[in-house]
Amino acid sequence: MTLKNTILLVLLVQYSWTAIIITPPYEGTLVYENGQDLVGYLPCIMRPTADSGKIFWSRANGGTIYSGAGGSLVGEKYSVDANAATTGNYSLVIKNLNRNDSDTYRCQYSADETLIGVILVADAPGQPTISAPSQITEDTPSTFSCESTGGYPNPTFTWSIGNQLYPETSYTAPSVDGGLAVSTLDVTLTHADNRKEVKCDVTNELQRTFTATHTLDVQYKPKVTVKLDGGISVVLQQSSFEVVCSVDANPQELKSITWKKNSLVLEGESSLTLSQPGGIVLDTVYECEVENSIDRANGVLSVSVHYAPKVSIDKGAVMAVNESTNLELNCNADAVPSVVSYRWVKDGAVMVRAKRLAMNSMTREMAGIYTCVASNQPLGVTTSRNESIQVHVNYKPEQPTLSVQIPEPSNIYRAGGTITFHCILPDGGYGYPTATYQWFRYDTQLTGNSSELTISATRYQDTGNYSCTVANLLGSKQAETLHVKFYDVPELISSSESQINFTRDSVQPSLQCGFHGVPRPEVSWYFNDELIPDDSSKYSFNNSYSLVDGFWSSQSQLLFSGSTRTQVDIHDIGSYKCSAKSEIGGTNTEGQFAVDFHFTPEVMGYGKAAADVGEKATITCEVLGLPRVTSLDILRDGNIITAGPRYNVTDINYNVDATYKQHKSVTIDSVRPTDLGEYECRAVNSLGRVERTITLQESGAPDTPSHLILTGKTWDSIDIEWNPGFDGGRVQNFIVSKDGRQLNTISAHSTQLTTLYPETEYKISVLATNSLGSSTATPDLLVTTDSLDFIVPTIQVDSEENIVTVYFNSSKFCVVIMGSDDGITYTPIFDGECYEVEGTKQFELVSPFYSNYAAKSCVVGRSNDVCSAVSEIVEISAEKDDSTKWIVIGSVAGIIAVVLIIAIIAVIIRRQKGSNKKLTKASISAPISKSGHINPVMTPSEELDIDLENPYSTYIPPSNNLNTFNSEFKAAQQHELENYDYTYASVQKKSAEQKSLADCSAARTHQAELGRHLSTPPAESNSDNTEQDTLDNDLSVFPVDTLDSPDFPDFPDIVGNMPHYQRFSNFSESGYSTPDSRAKKVIYEVIV
């Protein structure tokens, strides 16, 4: 027996310090290899004291296999030591192991202790094999599979490429134990994986690993590197060099090699080495592009060029300066690398080592050749180049005169001719260097630098003041100006024929006029002597302008097409005229045209008629045609219908603008079923004839309207119109729907939808209806209303005065004021009313107050449903809100305190006047109430001088200091409470109870008198009511909760400022009680 592996052992051992089974718990599954390990062994050792009759071996799938009671075993497969009862060794031996022996085994002592062991008889997996794709390409997903058979339990697979592990993509378990297991790996490889090994490891619980490998052949496009032969990327200008292209590819065979220089292909270069024998002049980018069977790839190299300085001087090769002025020359050099030094040389001597040369107060002797020398270090070698300039000294010219032949007396030249001006200098007045000439018209310099200025093909724009100036570097002189004028009025040079006949087949019908003149003529068109406006919806214009022989040429074309039509029609018949004018006047000639429109007849209408059998039906044929229609008939079955017993035929001609409309109808008095069907309308004029079928059908629902279009819109309205369809033989109306909801029924074929919302898309459709039914609706017309530019109000809040000021000025919008406590959700205030504000308006804020205020504008008359965003938020500080809340709380608390004080005053007064004798210290028995409870009565410890007979007598504290009195009261109260004697009286003591009833009666009498005196004070009392004031001042010494005592059934009810009392008909017994059921009252007092 050999232990192959430890997978996981499920143990359950009931163990204690007195356990019989002393074998430690198994640590995992006992794995045996099928066919190799023939014997299995499960140890189970008992204490010698074990009762063999309580020992059993069993397996999960085989029941009991051993019983210690008689040492019996099931079959010959299992065995236990024959001396187990003596040695305690009840270990189980399993012979001839096979897969069927894989099971869970239990060694059990009685029902208390169990040792569980698991045996697995396994088969090792077979040698795996790897299947790889026939071709593996870089960056392309590839799938590998690994197969193994014979393993039990099922094997697991592990994939790796090189040193990197990869998770398997899928796993196919064997369909039977020991069958074929397959694992796949999907992976995208790169050229770096080429020649690496793909490895598949297979194992199972036996932990024997079997491996299959496959060497990768990853094909990839070329990896290209371009460099110079010397390894650097810098060359001398126009020096020979070679560029080398290095390639790494799989397959290595290259299909092509292409060289590019600055993106241009170098023809004939197919080697990996490119020679440049003549070098290059500027920085150049070389590109080597190669291709193998996988793809193309390229490499790029930028080559920098070093060259010696290319020197230039800012003033050029020759310059002149005025005598006594300063000379400044700047030397510039283009070089790579940059110039390291400059120097100026004249006559072999270095004048300065800098780019700039400055010479003050030049003289003629300082003229000569100045040379700038610049040096740099291409490829580390110092190289110099130079450039020279010739410097001269100048003299200024003298005053010129201007000469020209001018026609008298108007100085006006007709445009189109030639004129020559002469600028004349006196002898010796040319200056040095020789003066140059400048010509001007007004302040604009003209072309020309000689002493003469010739203008050929003159134009109106050439009119102006002319002058000449002679100048050199020392100064200039200008001749006196000369004014010359050129012009020409517009003249008609081309036009269309005077008589034009258009037809419907005319291609782009139009009229044309051409004018020339100086200044540019502007062309206008007229129809029947009325100006055709530029924004006409029926016509359009095609105008072009050019300069021809010094004159403006204005070509204008009137097109018979516009926004509302695309071809000529009958309404275009009439007279047309073109004319032109310019700034100097109108044309002398105009273009006149007469236009006619000829067309073959056209049948109008829907091609339908309707009537029910027995009704009268009318079939109408209406045609248009010019020349006039010569024949118009209605036919049935190829026969012309003529007037007869059942047919009434009318033929009416209409003259509208010209004789082009003709109308014929056939009326059938009583339609028969055979009359229903197709009829034919036939019309003829000199250009041809037309035929159209008209169907007579029974009356029905109308046809669907057509050509539903938008004719206008605003932010809250949409205008639409449509073409009615055939009415079905009955009067038809139209129902307009918006977003699927029918709005109203109208007879017109246009309407306006109102009370809409801005920037909202609406779906609009129309259907036709008559008494017999309705058509289908037109396709939805999608219309989005215009946007509405709101004016957002501005507000200002005065938190001290609780005033909000609104700044707004619009009659179109009103303002809604809102409040918020969280600054997010705003609630309209002032009942959400929208106020019209023109300028400034103030509002007084009322409770509840908010911590934030804002406003929005809404459209007047729209019930606040079209509103702007809220204005800038005005935040009120929390301190303001808190103080307001505390003021409210304090006010409420004050009111409650006043009510309580008044109530206490009323109770105290009533109680002090409620008895006609003085209270003395006594021990009063506490009688038992009728309910059975004992009522203790407390009495004060000292005699109090209070006259209960006098309703206005008041107990005045012995101290005038109320605070001192309060302290004395509390101390006395505490002393009395500690020294009260509580006694209990029998209910049989009738005399004490009757005396109490007498006291109660007297108290009620005084209570009534007190009420009268409170409502009507006695005449002899002082107006100040000193006694009452004294009592009011001392109210603080009485505990408020006295009012809540059950011994006070009467409470003051404050009405206005007048206290009165309510009598309870029944009240709880307190203090004294009597056995009878009569109402009784006990006065229970705590006197200070």
Tab-separated table of C-alpha atoms in Angstrom, residues 45 76 103 126 140 186 223 237 257 347 352 369-370 372 495 504 509 564 588 590 605 650 843 875 946 998 1019 1064 1088:
chain	number	residue	atom	x	y	z
A	45	ILE	CA	-7.131	1.520	17.433
A	76	GLU	CA	-13.072	-12.150	1.842
A	103	ASP	CA	-15.911	5.190	-0.665
A	126	GLY	CA	-2.775	9.728	-20.172
A	140	THR	CA	-4.278	37.616	-34.252
A	186	ASP	CA	-7.296	31.286	-26.790
A	223	LYS	CA	10.158	45.451	-37.744
A	237	GLN	CA	25.249	69.757	-47.055
A	257	ILE	CA	11.568	47.171	-50.503
A	347	ASP	CA	39.267	98.085	-46.954
A	352	VAL	CA	33.562	95.803	-35.367
A	369	ILE	CA	32.259	98.610	-49.779
A	370	TYR	CA	31.435	97.140	-46.363
A	372	CYS	CA	30.240	91.131	-43.159
A	495	SER	CA	-31.800	92.435	-74.878
A	504	ARG	CA	-45.034	74.819	-70.349
A	509	PRO	CA	-37.955	80.879	-69.253
A	564	THR	CA	-43.884	80.108	-54.850
A	588	ASN	CA	-31.487	106.842	-72.615
A	590	GLU	CA	-35.069	100.820	-72.384
A	605	GLY	CA	-60.433	68.901	-60.524
A	650	THR	CA	-74.024	72.998	-70.117
A	843	PHE	CA	-43.825	94.078	-1.751
A	875	GLU	CA	-30.173	84.654	0.682
A	946	ILE	CA	-57.388	86.726	57.632
A	998	ALA	CA	-71.792	74.593	57.334
A	1019	ALA	CA	-67.751	103.167	45.850
A	1064	PHE	CA	-68.934	72.123	38.772
A	1088	VAL	CA	-48.106	81.592	53.418
